[in-house]
XYZ file of C-alpha atoms in Angstrom:
250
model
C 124.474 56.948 62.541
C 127.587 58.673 63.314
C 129.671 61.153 60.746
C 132.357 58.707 59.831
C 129.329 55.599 59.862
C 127.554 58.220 56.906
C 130.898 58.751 55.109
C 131.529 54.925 54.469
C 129.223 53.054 52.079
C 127.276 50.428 53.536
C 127.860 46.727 53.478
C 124.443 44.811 51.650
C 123.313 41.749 52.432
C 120.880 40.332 49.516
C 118.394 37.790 50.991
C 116.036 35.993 48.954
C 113.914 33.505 50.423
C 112.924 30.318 47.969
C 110.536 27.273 47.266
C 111.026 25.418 44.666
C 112.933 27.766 42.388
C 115.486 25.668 40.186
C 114.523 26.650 36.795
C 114.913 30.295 37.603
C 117.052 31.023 40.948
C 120.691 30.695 38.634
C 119.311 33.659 36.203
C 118.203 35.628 39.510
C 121.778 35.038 40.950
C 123.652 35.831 37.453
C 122.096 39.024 37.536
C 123.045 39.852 41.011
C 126.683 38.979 40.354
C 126.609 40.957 36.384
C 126.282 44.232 39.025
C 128.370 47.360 38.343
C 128.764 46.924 42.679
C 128.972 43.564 43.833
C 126.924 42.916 47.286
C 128.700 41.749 50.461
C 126.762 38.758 50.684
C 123.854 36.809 48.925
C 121.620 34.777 51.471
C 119.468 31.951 49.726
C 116.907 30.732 52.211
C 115.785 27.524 50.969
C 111.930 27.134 52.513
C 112.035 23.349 52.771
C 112.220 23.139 48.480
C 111.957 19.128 47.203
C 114.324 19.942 43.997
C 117.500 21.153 43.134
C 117.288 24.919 44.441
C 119.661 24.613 47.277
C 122.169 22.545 45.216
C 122.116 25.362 42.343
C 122.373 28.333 44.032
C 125.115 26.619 46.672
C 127.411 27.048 43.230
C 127.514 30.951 43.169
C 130.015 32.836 44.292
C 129.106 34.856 47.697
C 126.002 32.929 48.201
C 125.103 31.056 51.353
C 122.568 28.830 51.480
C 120.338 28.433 54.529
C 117.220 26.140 55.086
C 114.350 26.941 56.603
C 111.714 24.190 57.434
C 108.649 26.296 58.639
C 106.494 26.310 55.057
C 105.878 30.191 54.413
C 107.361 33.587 52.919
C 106.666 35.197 56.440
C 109.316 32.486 58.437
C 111.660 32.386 55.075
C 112.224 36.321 55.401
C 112.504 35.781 59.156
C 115.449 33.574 58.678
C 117.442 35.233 55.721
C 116.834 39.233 58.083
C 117.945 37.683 60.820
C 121.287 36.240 59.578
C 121.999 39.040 57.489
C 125.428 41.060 58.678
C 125.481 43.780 57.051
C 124.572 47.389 57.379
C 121.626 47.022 54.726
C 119.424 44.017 53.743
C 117.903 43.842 50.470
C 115.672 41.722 49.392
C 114.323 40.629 46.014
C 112.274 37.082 45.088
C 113.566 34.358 42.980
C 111.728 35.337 39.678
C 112.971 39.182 40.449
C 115.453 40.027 37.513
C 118.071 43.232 39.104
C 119.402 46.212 37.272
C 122.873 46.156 36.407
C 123.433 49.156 38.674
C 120.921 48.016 41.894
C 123.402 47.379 44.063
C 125.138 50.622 43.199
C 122.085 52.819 44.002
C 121.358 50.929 47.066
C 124.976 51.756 48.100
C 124.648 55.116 47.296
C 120.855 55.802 48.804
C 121.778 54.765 51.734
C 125.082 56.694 52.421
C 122.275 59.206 53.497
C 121.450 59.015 56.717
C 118.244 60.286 56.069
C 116.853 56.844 54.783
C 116.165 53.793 56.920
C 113.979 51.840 54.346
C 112.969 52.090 50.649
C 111.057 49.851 48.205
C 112.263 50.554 44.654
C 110.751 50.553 41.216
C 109.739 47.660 39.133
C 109.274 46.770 35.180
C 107.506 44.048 33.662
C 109.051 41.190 33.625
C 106.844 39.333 31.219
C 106.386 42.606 28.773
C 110.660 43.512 28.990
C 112.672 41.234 27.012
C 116.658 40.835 27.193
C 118.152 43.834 29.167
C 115.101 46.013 28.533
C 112.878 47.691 31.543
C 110.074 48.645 30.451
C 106.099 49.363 31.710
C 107.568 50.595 34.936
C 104.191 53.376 35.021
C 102.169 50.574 35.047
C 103.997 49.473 38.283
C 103.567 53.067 39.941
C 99.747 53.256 38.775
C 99.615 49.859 40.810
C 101.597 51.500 43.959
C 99.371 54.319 44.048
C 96.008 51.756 44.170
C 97.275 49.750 46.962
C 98.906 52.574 49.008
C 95.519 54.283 48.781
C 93.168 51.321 49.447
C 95.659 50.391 52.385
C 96.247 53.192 53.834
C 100.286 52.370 54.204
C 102.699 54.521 52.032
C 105.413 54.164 50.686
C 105.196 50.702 50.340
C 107.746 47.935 50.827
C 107.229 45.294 48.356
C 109.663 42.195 48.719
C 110.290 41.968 45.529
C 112.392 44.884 46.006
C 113.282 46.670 49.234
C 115.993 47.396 51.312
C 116.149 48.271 55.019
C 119.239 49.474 57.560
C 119.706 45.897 59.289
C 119.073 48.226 62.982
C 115.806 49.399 61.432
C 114.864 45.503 61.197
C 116.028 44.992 64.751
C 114.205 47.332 66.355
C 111.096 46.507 64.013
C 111.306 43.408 64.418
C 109.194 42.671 67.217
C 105.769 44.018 65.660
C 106.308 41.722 62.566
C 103.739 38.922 62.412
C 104.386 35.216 61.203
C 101.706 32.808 59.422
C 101.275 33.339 55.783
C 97.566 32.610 56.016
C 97.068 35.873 58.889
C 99.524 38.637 57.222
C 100.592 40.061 54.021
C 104.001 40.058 55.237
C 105.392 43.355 53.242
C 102.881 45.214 54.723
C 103.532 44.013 58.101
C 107.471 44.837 57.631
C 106.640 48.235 56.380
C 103.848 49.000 58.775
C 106.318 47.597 61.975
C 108.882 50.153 60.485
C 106.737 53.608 59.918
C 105.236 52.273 64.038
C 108.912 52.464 64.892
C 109.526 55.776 63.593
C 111.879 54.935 60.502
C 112.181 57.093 57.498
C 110.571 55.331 54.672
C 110.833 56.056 50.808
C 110.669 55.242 47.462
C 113.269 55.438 45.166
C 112.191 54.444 40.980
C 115.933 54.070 40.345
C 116.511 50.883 42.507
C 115.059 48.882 39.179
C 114.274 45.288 38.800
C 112.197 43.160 36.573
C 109.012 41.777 38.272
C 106.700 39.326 37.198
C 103.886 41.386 38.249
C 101.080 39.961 35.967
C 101.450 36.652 38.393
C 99.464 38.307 41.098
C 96.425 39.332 38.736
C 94.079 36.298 39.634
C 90.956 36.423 41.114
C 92.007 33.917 43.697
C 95.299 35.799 44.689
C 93.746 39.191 45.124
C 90.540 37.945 46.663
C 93.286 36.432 49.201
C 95.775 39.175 49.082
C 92.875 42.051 50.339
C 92.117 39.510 53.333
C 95.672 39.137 54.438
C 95.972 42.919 53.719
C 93.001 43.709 56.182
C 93.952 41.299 58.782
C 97.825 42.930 58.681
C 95.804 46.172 59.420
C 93.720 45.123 61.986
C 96.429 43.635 64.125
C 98.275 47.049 64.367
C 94.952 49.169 64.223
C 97.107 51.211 61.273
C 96.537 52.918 57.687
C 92.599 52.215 56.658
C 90.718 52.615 59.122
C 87.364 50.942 57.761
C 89.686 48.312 56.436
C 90.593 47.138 59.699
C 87.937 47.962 61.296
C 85.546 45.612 58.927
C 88.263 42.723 59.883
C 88.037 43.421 63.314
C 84.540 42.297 62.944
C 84.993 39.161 61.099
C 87.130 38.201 64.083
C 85.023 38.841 66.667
């Protein structure tokens, strides 16, 4: 980054890839237009939904839509990163609820030219009612657990992260696709730290997360094989994590 590159603020790109999201994608998209700092541009990827998702958020201001038909989070991300022009891409989920001032502290993080990539903090969606954020230790207790039984820190969660759009292009080619073979935020963030970006985490980048979704016996049983397959295919973080899935696939 040159001097006069670090003295402008960014552009941002929002991407949010979707399936099936019309009861909730117009609250998502309210919230990222209610911003003290508008973003640049809001990219929808619609992952082949059946209802009204596309037609909804085709209605918002700075939004384009794009469809992707490939069924998965891994080729929905793929698609929104890779049409994204501007100098940072964030991305959030459809159910992820942004601060007022997110855009704002994105802006201002990454007038530094000292970040490349952050993942930001997160309350409870289900536990924070109105414009309240709330049970955000509960988040970083959670952060700490899977950076430590991973091996990868500091995480980028999709829910919300950003990334310099140059940090995706030259990370790009160690990401993975196939929902069913990667965690796909750990491949993003593991592809960046192998390509020798500065990673961080910044707790005043705030959204609202349903976070209580993911605590299912099914979903984590899933999530810590995806986790130690990510692992294994760049021999990074844990090693007796990948390791052990090395030998399930032999």
């Amino acid at each position: 980054m040159t001097a006069t590159e670090e003295s402008r603020p960014p552009s941002i790109s929002v991407v949010i890839p979707v399936y099936n999201e019309a009861p909730i994608i117009a609250r998502c998209l309210t919230a990222l237009l209610l911003q003290t700092d508008l973003p640049d541009e809001i990219i929808v990827v619609d992952n082949a939904s059946t209802d009204d998702t596309a037609a909804i958020a085709s209605r918002f201001a700075r939004v384009r839509v794009l469809r992707e038909e490939r069924q998965g989070i891994t080729y929905a991300r793929q698609t929104g990163f890779d049409a994204a022009r501007c100098d940072v891409i964030a991305r959030i989920d459809a159910d992820t609820l942004v601060r007022s001032d997110w855009i704002e502290q994105i802006r201002a993080d990454f007038c530094s030219s000292h970040v490349d990539a952050q993942g930001g903090g997160a309350a409870i969606a289900e536990l924070s009612p109105g414009q309240r954020f709330w049970f955000s230790w509960w988040y970083r207790g959670f952060r700490l657990w899977h950076q430590r039984s991973i091996g990868v820190r500091p995480m980028l969660y999709g829910f919300n992260s950003a990334l310099r759009r140059d940090a995706w292009l030259a990370a790009r080619r160690l990401v993975s696709m196939g929902d069913d073979r990667v965690s796909e935020d750990v491949d993003v963030t593991i592809a960046l730290l192998r390509t020798g970006h500065a990673l961080r985490f910044s707790p005043n980048m705030m959204v609202k997360a349903r976070l209580f979704r993911s605590i299912d016996r099914e979903k984590l049983a899933r999530y810590y094989a995806t986790d130690s397959l990510t692992l294994a295919r760049h021999r990074f973080g844990n090693r007796k994590r990948w390791a052990q899935a090395e030998e399930l696939m032999s």
